[in-house]
Amino acid sequence: DTGVSQDPRHKITKRGQNVTFRCDPISEHNRLYWYRQTLGQGPEFLTYFQNEAQLEKSRLLSDRFSAERPKGSFSTLEIQRTEQGDSAMYLCASSAAGGRGDTQYFGPGTRLTVL
Amino acid sequence: AQKVTQAQTEISVVEKEDVTLDCVYETRDTTYYLFWYKQPPSGELVFLIRRNSFDEQNEISGRYSWNFQKSTSSFNFTITASQVVDSAVYFCALPASGSGNTGKLIFGQGTTLQVKP
């Protein structure tokens, strides 16, 4: 039973560079979520996909952020022109279709450090 | 607006002590779900429990138990006979209402539990 995987686990970059993260959800799950977690805080919702359609984006997701889920399988989250304030843990989660109460299963996260 | 409050920022106990983590929530939904997740130092959020607001029975799973009280909007989590491996950050969460049924979760700020040997 393969869980949610994320790559890379850690990323250190210089301010102004672009970075891309990948998430592979549990294979039969068609819902995929991205969250961001800063130190000492709970995760905050960034965006949501149902299959390949991006159905909701948080106001936290500035125009420097873009997410895709081609073919409804893996997803990528790209941050352009990174800023020090982007330093955080980026978490991906997936759930089966059904309703608002579906359990979300999380990946190990990608920790981004912007120097 | 929906909100999850975990007032205890950090708790420190000695191994084998019982410990209760508090969670208070606000929601305008009449039916809803509540969740608890554990985040060990490795960083991955591990699902612990999902509770439907219809079901107010307490739940026990090994050393873990949950007390759901709709009247006080609380969903507290108790670890009996704590162990060092229980050291982690624990989050309470509930799905946001509206928003077309996306299921996005609203998390509390978390409670850091340290269990000392």
Coordinates of N, CA and C in Angstrom, one line a residue:
Chain A
D1 N 0.9 -1.2 0.0 CA 0.0 0.0 0.0 C 0.9 1.2 0.0
T2 N 0.9 2.0 -1.1 CA 1.8 3.1 -1.2 C 1.0 4.4 -0.8
G3 N 1.6 5.1 0.1 CA 1.0 6.4 0.5 C 1.3 7.5 -0.4
V4 N 1.1 8.7 0.1 CA 1.4 9.9 -0.7 C 2.9 10.2 -0.6
S5 N 3.5 10.5 -1.8 CA 4.9 10.8 -1.8 C 5.1 12.2 -2.3
Q6 N 6.2 12.8 -1.8 CA 6.6 14.1 -2.3 C 8.1 14.2 -2.6
D7 N 8.4 15.0 -3.5 CA 9.8 15.1 -3.9 C 10.1 16.6 -4.4
P8 N 11.2 17.2 -3.9 CA 12.1 16.6 -3.0 C 11.6 16.8 -1.6
R9 N 12.3 16.2 -0.6 CA 12.0 16.4 0.8 C 12.5 17.7 1.3
H10 N 13.6 18.1 0.8 CA 14.2 19.4 1.2 C 14.7 20.1 0.0
K11 N 14.5 21.5 0.0 CA 15.0 22.3 -1.1 C 15.5 23.6 -0.5
I12 N 16.7 23.9 -0.8 CA 17.3 25.2 -0.4 C 17.6 26.0 -1.7
T13 N 17.1 27.2 -1.7 CA 17.3 28.0 -2.9 C 17.6 29.4 -2.5
K14 N 18.0 30.1 -3.5 CA 18.3 31.6 -3.3 C 17.1 32.4 -3.7
R15 N 16.9 33.5 -3.0 CA 15.9 34.4 -3.4 C 15.9 34.7 -4.8
G16 N 14.7 34.7 -5.4 CA 14.6 35.0 -6.8 C 14.6 33.8 -7.8
Q17 N 15.0 32.7 -7.3 CA 15.0 31.5 -8.1 C 13.6 30.8 -8.1
N18 N 13.4 30.0 -9.1 CA 12.1 29.3 -9.2 C 12.3 27.9 -8.7
V19 N 11.3 27.3 -8.0 CA 11.4 26.0 -7.6 C 10.1 25.2 -7.9
T20 N 10.2 23.9 -8.1 CA 9.0 23.1 -8.4 C 9.0 21.9 -7.5
F21 N 7.9 21.6 -6.9 CA 7.7 20.4 -6.1 C 6.7 19.4 -6.7
R22 N 6.9 18.2 -6.4 CA 6.0 17.2 -7.0 C 5.3 16.4 -5.9
C23 N 4.1 16.0 -6.2 CA 3.3 15.2 -5.3 C 2.7 14.0 -6.0
D24 N 2.9 12.8 -5.5 CA 2.2 11.6 -6.1 C 1.2 11.2 -5.1
P25 N -0.1 11.3 -5.4 CA -1.1 10.9 -4.4 C -1.3 9.4 -4.3
I26 N -2.1 8.9 -3.4 CA -2.5 7.5 -3.4 C -3.3 7.2 -4.7
S27 N -3.0 6.1 -5.3 CA -3.3 5.9 -6.7 C -4.8 6.0 -7.0
E28 N -5.7 5.5 -6.1 CA -7.1 5.6 -6.4 C -7.8 6.8 -5.9
H29 N -7.0 7.8 -5.4 CA -7.6 9.0 -4.9 C -7.7 10.1 -6.0
N30 N -8.9 10.7 -6.1 CA -9.0 11.7 -7.2 C -9.0 13.1 -6.7
R31 N -8.9 13.3 -5.3 CA -8.8 14.6 -4.8 C -7.4 14.8 -4.3
L32 N -6.9 16.0 -4.6 CA -5.5 16.3 -4.2 C -5.5 17.7 -3.6
Y33 N -4.8 17.9 -2.5 CA -4.7 19.2 -1.8 C -3.2 19.6 -1.6
W34 N -3.0 20.9 -1.6 CA -1.7 21.4 -1.2 C -1.9 22.4 0.0
Y35 N -1.1 22.2 1.0 CA -1.1 23.1 2.2 C 0.3 23.6 2.4
R36 N 0.3 24.7 3.1 CA 1.6 25.3 3.6 C 1.6 25.4 5.1
Q37 N 2.8 25.0 5.7 CA 2.9 25.1 7.1 C 4.1 25.8 7.5
T38 N 4.0 26.9 8.2 CA 5.1 27.6 8.8 C 5.4 27.2 10.2
L39 N 6.5 27.5 10.7 CA 7.0 27.1 12.0 C 6.0 27.5 13.1
G40 N 5.5 26.5 13.9 CA 4.7 26.7 15.0 C 3.2 26.9 14.7
Q41 N 2.9 26.7 13.4 CA 1.5 26.9 13.0 C 0.9 25.6 12.4
G42 N -0.4 25.5 12.3 CA -1.0 24.4 11.6 C -1.0 24.6 10.1
P43 N -1.2 23.6 9.4 CA -1.2 23.7 7.9 C -2.3 24.6 7.4
E44 N -2.0 25.4 6.4 CA -3.0 26.3 5.8 C -3.2 25.9 4.3
F45 N -4.5 25.8 3.9 CA -4.9 25.4 2.6 C -4.3 26.3 1.5
L46 N -3.8 25.7 0.5 CA -3.4 26.5 -0.7 C -4.3 26.3 -1.9
T47 N -4.5 25.0 -2.3 CA -5.2 24.7 -3.5 C -5.7 23.3 -3.5
Y48 N -6.7 23.1 -4.4 CA -7.4 21.8 -4.4 C -7.7 21.4 -5.8
F49 N -7.5 20.1 -6.1 CA -7.8 19.5 -7.4 C -8.8 18.4 -7.3
Q50 N -9.7 18.3 -8.2 CA -10.5 17.1 -8.3 C -10.2 16.6 -9.7
N51 N -9.6 15.4 -9.7 CA -9.0 14.9 -11.0 C -8.0 16.0 -11.5
E52 N -8.1 16.4 -12.8 CA -7.2 17.3 -13.3 C -7.7 18.8 -13.1
A53 N -8.8 19.0 -12.6 CA -9.4 20.3 -12.5 C -9.0 21.0 -11.2
Q54 N -8.5 22.2 -11.3 CA -8.1 22.9 -10.1 C -9.4 23.7 -9.7
L55 N -10.0 23.3 -8.6 CA -11.3 23.9 -8.3 C -11.3 25.0 -7.2
E56 N -10.3 25.1 -6.5 CA -10.2 26.2 -5.5 C -8.8 26.6 -5.3
K57 N -8.6 27.9 -5.1 CA -7.3 28.4 -4.7 C -7.4 29.4 -3.6
S58 N -6.5 29.3 -2.6 CA -6.6 30.2 -1.5 C -6.0 31.6 -1.9
R59 N -6.4 32.6 -1.2 CA -5.8 33.9 -1.4 C -4.3 33.9 -1.0
L60 N -3.9 32.9 -0.3 CA -2.5 32.8 0.0 C -1.7 32.5 -1.2
L61 N -2.3 31.9 -2.2 CA -1.6 31.5 -3.4 C -1.5 32.7 -4.3
S62 N -0.3 33.5 -4.2 CA -0.1 34.6 -5.0 C 0.1 34.2 -6.4
D63 N 0.2 35.2 -7.3 CA 0.4 34.9 -8.7 C 1.8 34.3 -9.0
R64 N 2.7 34.3 -8.0 CA 4.0 33.6 -8.2 C 3.8 32.1 -8.0
F65 N 2.7 31.7 -7.5 CA 2.5 30.2 -7.3 C 1.6 29.7 -8.4
S66 N 1.9 28.5 -8.9 CA 1.1 27.8 -9.8 C 1.1 26.3 -9.6
A67 N 0.0 25.7 -9.7 CA -0.1 24.3 -9.5 C -0.8 23.6 -10.6
E68 N -0.4 22.4 -10.9 CA -1.0 21.7 -12.0 C -1.2 20.2 -11.6
R69 N -2.1 19.6 -12.3 CA -2.3 18.2 -12.1 C -2.7 17.5 -13.4
P70 N -1.7 17.4 -14.3 CA -2.0 16.9 -15.6 C -2.5 15.4 -15.5
K71 N -3.5 15.1 -16.3 CA -4.1 13.7 -16.3 C -4.6 13.3 -15.0
G72 N -4.8 14.2 -14.1 CA -5.4 13.8 -12.8 C -4.6 12.8 -12.0
S73 N -3.2 12.8 -12.2 CA -2.4 11.9 -11.4 C -1.5 12.7 -10.5
F74 N -0.3 12.8 -10.8 CA 0.6 13.6 -9.9 C 0.3 15.0 -10.0
S75 N 0.8 15.8 -9.1 CA 0.7 17.3 -9.1 C 2.0 17.9 -8.9
T76 N 2.1 19.1 -9.5 CA 3.3 20.0 -9.3 C 2.9 21.3 -8.7
L77 N 3.7 21.8 -7.8 CA 3.5 23.2 -7.3 C 4.8 24.0 -7.6
E78 N 4.7 25.0 -8.4 CA 5.8 25.9 -8.7 C 5.7 27.2 -8.1
I79 N 6.9 27.6 -7.6 CA 7.0 29.0 -7.0 C 8.0 29.8 -7.8
Q80 N 7.6 30.8 -8.4 CA 8.5 31.7 -9.2 C 9.0 32.8 -8.4
R81 N 10.2 33.2 -8.7 CA 10.8 34.4 -8.0 C 10.7 34.3 -6.5
T82 N 11.2 33.2 -5.9 CA 11.0 32.9 -4.5 C 11.5 34.1 -3.6
E83 N 10.7 34.2 -2.5 CA 11.0 35.2 -1.5 C 11.3 34.5 -0.2
Q84 N 11.9 35.2 0.7 CA 12.3 34.6 2.0 C 11.0 34.2 2.8
G85 N 9.9 34.9 2.6 CA 8.7 34.5 3.2 C 8.0 33.3 2.7
D86 N 8.6 32.7 1.6 CA 8.1 31.4 1.1 C 8.6 30.3 1.8
S87 N 9.6 30.5 2.7 CA 10.2 29.4 3.4 C 9.1 28.8 4.3
A88 N 8.9 27.5 4.1 CA 7.9 26.8 4.8 C 8.0 25.3 4.5
M89 N 7.1 24.5 5.1 CA 6.9 23.1 4.7 C 5.7 23.1 3.8
Y90 N 5.8 22.5 2.6 CA 4.7 22.4 1.7 C 4.2 20.9 1.7
L91 N 3.0 20.8 2.1 CA 2.4 19.4 2.3 C 1.3 19.2 1.2
C92 N 1.4 17.9 0.8 CA 0.4 17.5 -0.2 C -0.5 16.4 0.5
A93 N -1.7 16.4 0.2 CA -2.6 15.3 0.7 C -3.6 14.9 -0.4
S94 N -4.1 13.7 -0.2 CA -5.1 13.2 -1.2 C -6.2 12.5 -0.4
S95 N -7.3 12.4 -1.1 CA -8.5 11.7 -0.5 C -9.3 11.1 -1.7
A96 N -10.1 10.1 -1.3 CA -11.0 9.5 -2.3 C -12.2 10.5 -2.5
A97 N -12.9 10.3 -3.6 CA -14.1 11.1 -3.9 C -15.2 10.8 -2.8
G98 N -16.1 11.7 -2.6 CA -17.2 11.4 -1.7 C -17.8 12.6 -1.1
G99 N -17.2 13.2 -0.2 CA -17.8 14.4 0.4 C -16.8 15.2 1.2
R100 N -17.3 16.1 1.9 CA -16.5 17.0 2.7 C -15.7 16.3 3.8
G101 N -16.3 15.2 4.2 CA -15.7 14.5 5.4 C -14.7 13.4 5.0
D102 N -14.3 13.3 3.7 CA -13.3 12.3 3.4 C -12.0 12.6 4.1
T103 N -11.4 11.5 4.5 CA -10.1 11.6 5.3 C -9.0 11.9 4.3
Q104 N -8.2 12.9 4.6 CA -7.0 13.3 3.8 C -5.8 12.6 4.4
Y105 N -5.0 12.0 3.5 CA -3.8 11.4 3.8 C -2.6 12.2 3.3
F106 N -1.7 12.5 4.2 CA -0.7 13.5 3.9 C 0.6 12.8 3.5
G107 N 1.4 13.5 2.6 CA 2.7 13.1 2.3 C 3.7 13.6 3.4
P108 N 5.0 13.3 3.2 CA 6.0 13.7 4.1 C 6.4 15.2 4.1
G109 N 5.9 15.9 3.0 CA 6.2 17.3 2.9 C 7.5 17.6 2.2
T110 N 7.6 18.8 1.7 CA 8.8 19.4 1.1 C 9.1 20.6 1.9
R111 N 10.3 20.6 2.6 CA 10.7 21.8 3.4 C 11.5 22.7 2.5
L112 N 11.0 23.9 2.3 CA 11.7 24.9 1.4 C 12.4 25.9 2.3
T113 N 13.6 26.2 2.0 CA 14.4 27.3 2.7 C 14.8 28.2 1.6
V114 N 14.4 29.5 1.7 CA 14.9 30.5 0.8 C 15.9 31.4 1.4
L115 N 17.1 31.4 0.9 CA 18.2 32.2 1.5 C 18.2 33.7 1.0
Chain B
A1 N -17.5 32.5 11.2 CA -16.4 31.8 10.5 C -16.0 30.6 11.2
Q2 N -15.5 29.6 10.5 CA -15.0 28.4 11.2 C -13.7 28.6 11.8
K3 N -13.5 27.9 12.9 CA -12.3 28.1 13.6 C -12.0 26.8 14.5
V4 N -10.7 26.5 14.7 CA -10.3 25.4 15.6 C -9.3 26.0 16.5
T5 N -9.6 25.8 17.8 CA -8.7 26.4 18.8 C -8.1 25.3 19.7
Q6 N -6.8 25.3 19.7 CA -6.0 24.4 20.6 C -5.2 25.3 21.5
A7 N -5.8 25.5 22.7 CA -5.3 26.5 23.6 C -3.9 26.1 24.2
Q8 N -3.7 24.8 24.3 CA -2.4 24.3 24.9 C -1.4 24.3 23.8
T9 N -0.4 25.2 24.0 CA 0.7 25.3 23.0 C 1.7 24.1 23.2
E10 N 2.1 23.9 24.5 CA 3.0 22.8 24.8 C 2.6 22.1 26.1
I11 N 2.8 20.8 26.1 CA 2.5 20.0 27.3 C 3.7 19.1 27.5
S12 N 4.2 19.0 28.7 CA 5.3 18.1 29.0 C 4.8 17.2 30.1
V13 N 5.0 15.9 29.9 CA 4.6 14.9 30.9 C 5.7 13.9 31.0
V14 N 5.7 13.1 32.1 CA 6.6 12.0 32.3 C 5.9 10.8 31.8
E15 N 6.7 9.9 31.2 CA 6.2 8.6 30.7 C 5.3 8.0 31.7
K16 N 4.2 7.4 31.1 CA 3.2 6.6 31.9 C 2.1 7.6 32.5
E17 N 2.3 8.8 32.4 CA 1.2 9.7 32.8 C 0.2 9.8 31.7
D18 N -1.1 10.1 32.1 CA -2.1 10.3 31.2 C -2.1 11.8 30.8
V19 N -2.5 12.1 29.6 CA -2.5 13.5 29.1 C -3.7 13.7 28.2
T20 N -4.3 14.9 28.4 CA -5.5 15.3 27.5 C -5.1 16.5 26.7
L21 N -5.4 16.4 25.4 CA -5.2 17.5 24.5 C -6.5 18.1 24.2
D22 N -6.7 19.4 24.4 CA -8.0 20.0 24.2 C -8.2 20.6 22.7
C23 N -9.4 20.5 22.2 CA -9.7 21.1 20.9 C -11.1 21.7 21.0
V24 N -11.3 22.9 20.7 CA -12.6 23.6 20.7 C -12.8 24.1 19.3
Y25 N -13.9 24.0 18.7 CA -14.2 24.4 17.4 C -15.4 25.3 17.2
E26 N -15.4 26.0 16.1 CA -16.6 26.8 15.8 C -17.0 26.4 14.3
T27 N -18.2 26.2 14.1 CA -18.7 25.9 12.8 C -20.2 26.3 12.6
R28 N -20.5 26.7 11.4 CA -21.9 27.0 11.2 C -22.7 25.8 10.6
D29 N -22.0 24.8 10.3 CA -22.6 23.6 9.7 C -23.4 22.8 10.8
T30 N -24.5 22.2 10.4 CA -25.2 21.4 11.4 C -24.7 20.0 11.4
T31 N -24.1 19.5 10.3 CA -23.4 18.2 10.3 C -22.0 18.5 9.9
Y32 N -21.0 17.8 10.5 CA -19.6 18.1 10.1 C -18.8 16.9 10.6
Y33 N -17.5 17.0 10.2 CA -16.6 16.0 10.7 C -15.4 16.7 11.4
L34 N -14.8 16.0 12.3 CA -13.7 16.4 13.0 C -12.5 15.4 12.9
F35 N -11.3 15.9 12.9 CA -10.2 15.0 12.7 C -9.1 15.4 13.7
W36 N -8.3 14.4 14.0 CA -7.0 14.6 14.8 C -5.9 14.0 13.9
Y37 N -4.8 14.7 13.8 CA -3.6 14.3 13.2 C -2.4 14.4 14.1
K38 N -1.4 13.5 13.9 CA -0.2 13.6 14.7 C 1.0 13.9 13.7
Q39 N 1.8 14.8 14.2 CA 3.0 15.2 13.3 C 4.3 15.0 14.1
P40 N 4.9 13.8 14.0 CA 6.2 13.5 14.7 C 7.3 14.4 14.1
P41 N 8.4 14.4 14.7 CA 9.5 15.2 14.2 C 9.9 15.0 12.8
S42 N 9.6 13.9 12.2 CA 9.9 13.7 10.8 C 9.0 14.6 9.9
G43 N 7.9 15.1 10.4 CA 7.2 16.1 9.6 C 5.9 15.6 9.0
E44 N 5.8 14.3 8.8 CA 4.6 13.8 8.1 C 3.4 13.9 9.0
L45 N 2.2 14.4 8.5 CA 1.0 14.3 9.3 C 0.4 13.0 9.2
V46 N 0.1 12.4 10.3 CA -0.4 11.0 10.4 C -1.9 11.1 10.9
F47 N -2.8 10.5 10.1 CA -4.2 10.5 10.5 C -4.4 9.6 11.7
L48 N -5.2 10.2 12.7 CA -5.5 9.4 13.9 C -7.0 9.0 13.9
I49 N -7.9 10.0 13.7 CA -9.3 9.7 13.8 C -10.1 10.7 13.0
R50 N -11.3 10.2 12.6 CA -12.3 11.0 12.0 C -13.6 10.8 12.8
R51 N -14.3 11.9 13.1 CA -15.5 11.7 13.9 C -16.6 12.5 13.2
N52 N -17.8 11.9 13.0 CA -19.0 12.5 12.5 C -19.7 13.2 13.6
S53 N -20.3 14.3 13.4 CA -21.0 15.1 14.4 C -22.3 14.4 14.8
F54 N -22.7 13.4 14.0 CA -23.9 12.6 14.4 C -23.6 11.7 15.6
D55 N -22.4 11.3 15.7 CA -22.0 10.3 16.6 C -21.2 10.9 17.8
E56 N -21.9 11.0 19.0 CA -21.3 11.6 20.1 C -20.7 10.6 21.1
Q57 N -20.7 9.3 20.7 CA -20.1 8.3 21.5 C -18.6 8.5 21.6
N58 N -18.0 8.3 22.8 CA -16.6 8.4 22.9 C -16.0 7.2 22.2
E59 N -14.8 7.4 21.7 CA -14.1 6.3 21.0 C -12.8 6.0 21.6
I60 N -12.4 4.7 21.7 CA -11.2 4.3 22.3 C -10.4 3.4 21.3
S61 N -9.1 3.7 21.1 CA -8.3 2.9 20.3 C -7.0 2.7 21.0
G62 N -6.9 1.5 21.6 CA -5.7 1.3 22.4 C -5.5 2.3 23.5
R63 N -4.4 3.0 23.5 CA -4.1 4.0 24.6 C -4.8 5.3 24.3
Y64 N -5.4 5.4 23.1 CA -5.9 6.7 22.7 C -7.5 6.7 22.9
S65 N -8.0 7.8 23.3 CA -9.4 7.9 23.4 C -9.8 9.4 23.1
W66 N -11.0 9.5 22.6 CA -11.5 10.8 22.2 C -12.9 11.1 22.8
N67 N -13.0 12.3 23.3 CA -14.3 12.7 23.9 C -14.9 13.8 23.1
F68 N -16.0 13.5 22.5 CA -16.7 14.5 21.6 C -17.9 15.0 22.3
Q69 N -18.0 16.3 22.6 CA -19.1 16.9 23.2 C -19.6 18.1 22.3
K70 N -20.7 17.8 21.7 CA -21.3 18.8 20.7 C -21.8 20.0 21.5
S71 N -22.3 19.8 22.7 CA -22.8 20.9 23.5 C -21.8 22.0 23.8
T72 N -20.6 21.6 24.0 CA -19.5 22.5 24.3 C -18.5 22.7 23.1
S73 N -18.9 22.1 21.9 CA -18.1 22.2 20.7 C -16.6 21.8 21.0
S74 N -16.5 20.7 21.7 CA -15.1 20.2 22.0 C -14.9 18.8 21.5
F75 N -13.7 18.5 21.2 CA -13.3 17.2 20.7 C -11.9 16.9 21.3
N76 N -11.9 16.5 22.5 CA -10.6 16.3 23.2 C -10.0 14.9 23.0
F77 N -8.7 14.9 23.2 CA -8.0 13.6 22.8 C -7.1 13.3 24.1
T78 N -7.3 12.1 24.6 CA -6.5 11.6 25.7 C -5.6 10.5 25.4
I79 N -4.4 10.6 25.8 CA -3.4 9.5 25.7 C -3.2 8.9 27.1
T80 N -3.5 7.6 27.3 CA -3.3 7.0 28.5 C -2.0 6.3 28.6
A81 N -1.3 6.4 29.7 CA 0.0 5.8 29.9 C 0.9 6.2 28.8
S82 N 1.2 7.5 28.7 CA 2.0 8.0 27.6 C 3.3 7.4 27.5
Q83 N 3.8 7.4 26.3 CA 5.2 6.8 26.0 C 6.0 7.9 25.3
V84 N 7.3 7.7 25.3 CA 8.2 8.6 24.6 C 7.8 8.8 23.1
V85 N 7.4 7.7 22.5 CA 7.1 7.7 21.1 C 5.8 8.6 20.8
D86 N 5.1 9.0 21.8 CA 3.9 9.8 21.6 C 4.4 11.3 21.5
S87 N 5.6 11.6 21.7 CA 6.1 13.0 21.6 C 5.9 13.4 20.1
A88 N 5.2 14.5 19.9 CA 4.8 15.0 18.6 C 4.0 16.2 18.7
V89 N 3.7 16.8 17.6 CA 2.7 17.9 17.6 C 1.4 17.3 17.1
Y90 N 0.3 17.6 17.8 CA -1.0 17.0 17.5 C -1.9 18.2 17.0
F91 N -2.6 17.9 15.9 CA -3.5 18.9 15.3 C -4.9 18.4 15.3
C92 N -5.8 19.3 15.6 CA -7.3 19.0 15.5 C -7.7 19.8 14.2
A93 N -8.7 19.3 13.4 CA -9.0 20.0 12.2 C -10.5 19.7 11.9
L94 N -11.1 20.6 11.1 CA -12.4 20.3 10.5 C -12.5 20.9 9.1
P95 N -13.4 20.3 8.3 CA -13.5 20.8 6.9 C -14.2 22.2 6.9
A96 N -13.7 23.0 6.0 CA -14.4 24.3 5.9 C -15.8 24.1 5.3
S97 N -16.7 25.0 5.7 CA -18.1 24.9 5.2 C -18.1 25.6 3.9
G98 N -19.2 25.4 3.1 CA -19.3 26.1 1.8 C -18.2 25.6 0.9
S99 N -17.8 26.6 0.0 CA -16.7 26.3 -0.9 C -16.9 25.1 -1.8
G100 N -18.1 24.8 -2.1 CA -18.4 23.8 -3.0 C -18.0 22.4 -2.6
N101 N -17.9 22.1 -1.3 CA -17.7 20.8 -0.9 C -16.2 20.3 -1.2
T102 N -15.3 21.2 -1.1 CA -13.9 20.8 -1.5 C -13.3 19.9 -0.4
G103 N -13.8 20.0 0.8 CA -13.2 19.3 1.9 C -11.9 19.8 2.5
K104 N -11.5 21.0 2.1 CA -10.3 21.6 2.6 C -10.4 21.7 4.1
L105 N -9.3 21.4 4.8 CA -9.3 21.4 6.3 C -8.8 22.7 6.9
I106 N -9.5 23.0 8.0 CA -9.0 24.1 8.8 C -8.4 23.5 10.1
F107 N -7.1 23.8 10.3 CA -6.4 23.2 11.4 C -6.3 24.2 12.6
G108 N -6.2 23.6 13.8 CA -5.8 24.4 14.9 C -4.3 24.7 14.9
Q109 N -3.8 25.4 15.8 CA -2.3 25.7 15.8 C -1.5 24.6 16.3
G110 N -2.1 23.6 16.9 CA -1.3 22.4 17.3 C -0.9 22.5 18.8
T111 N -0.8 21.3 19.4 CA -0.2 21.2 20.7 C 1.0 20.3 20.6
T112 N 2.1 20.8 21.1 CA 3.3 20.0 21.1 C 3.4 19.2 22.4
L113 N 3.4 17.9 22.3 CA 3.5 17.1 23.5 C 4.9 16.5 23.6
Q114 N 5.5 16.7 24.8 CA 6.8 16.1 25.1 C 6.6 15.1 26.2
V115 N 7.0 13.9 25.9 CA 6.9 12.8 26.9 C 8.3 12.5 27.3
K116 N 8.6 12.7 28.6 CA 10.0 12.5 29.1 C 10.1 11.1 29.7
P117 N 11.2 10.4 29.5 CA 11.4 9.1 30.1 C 11.5 9.1 31.6

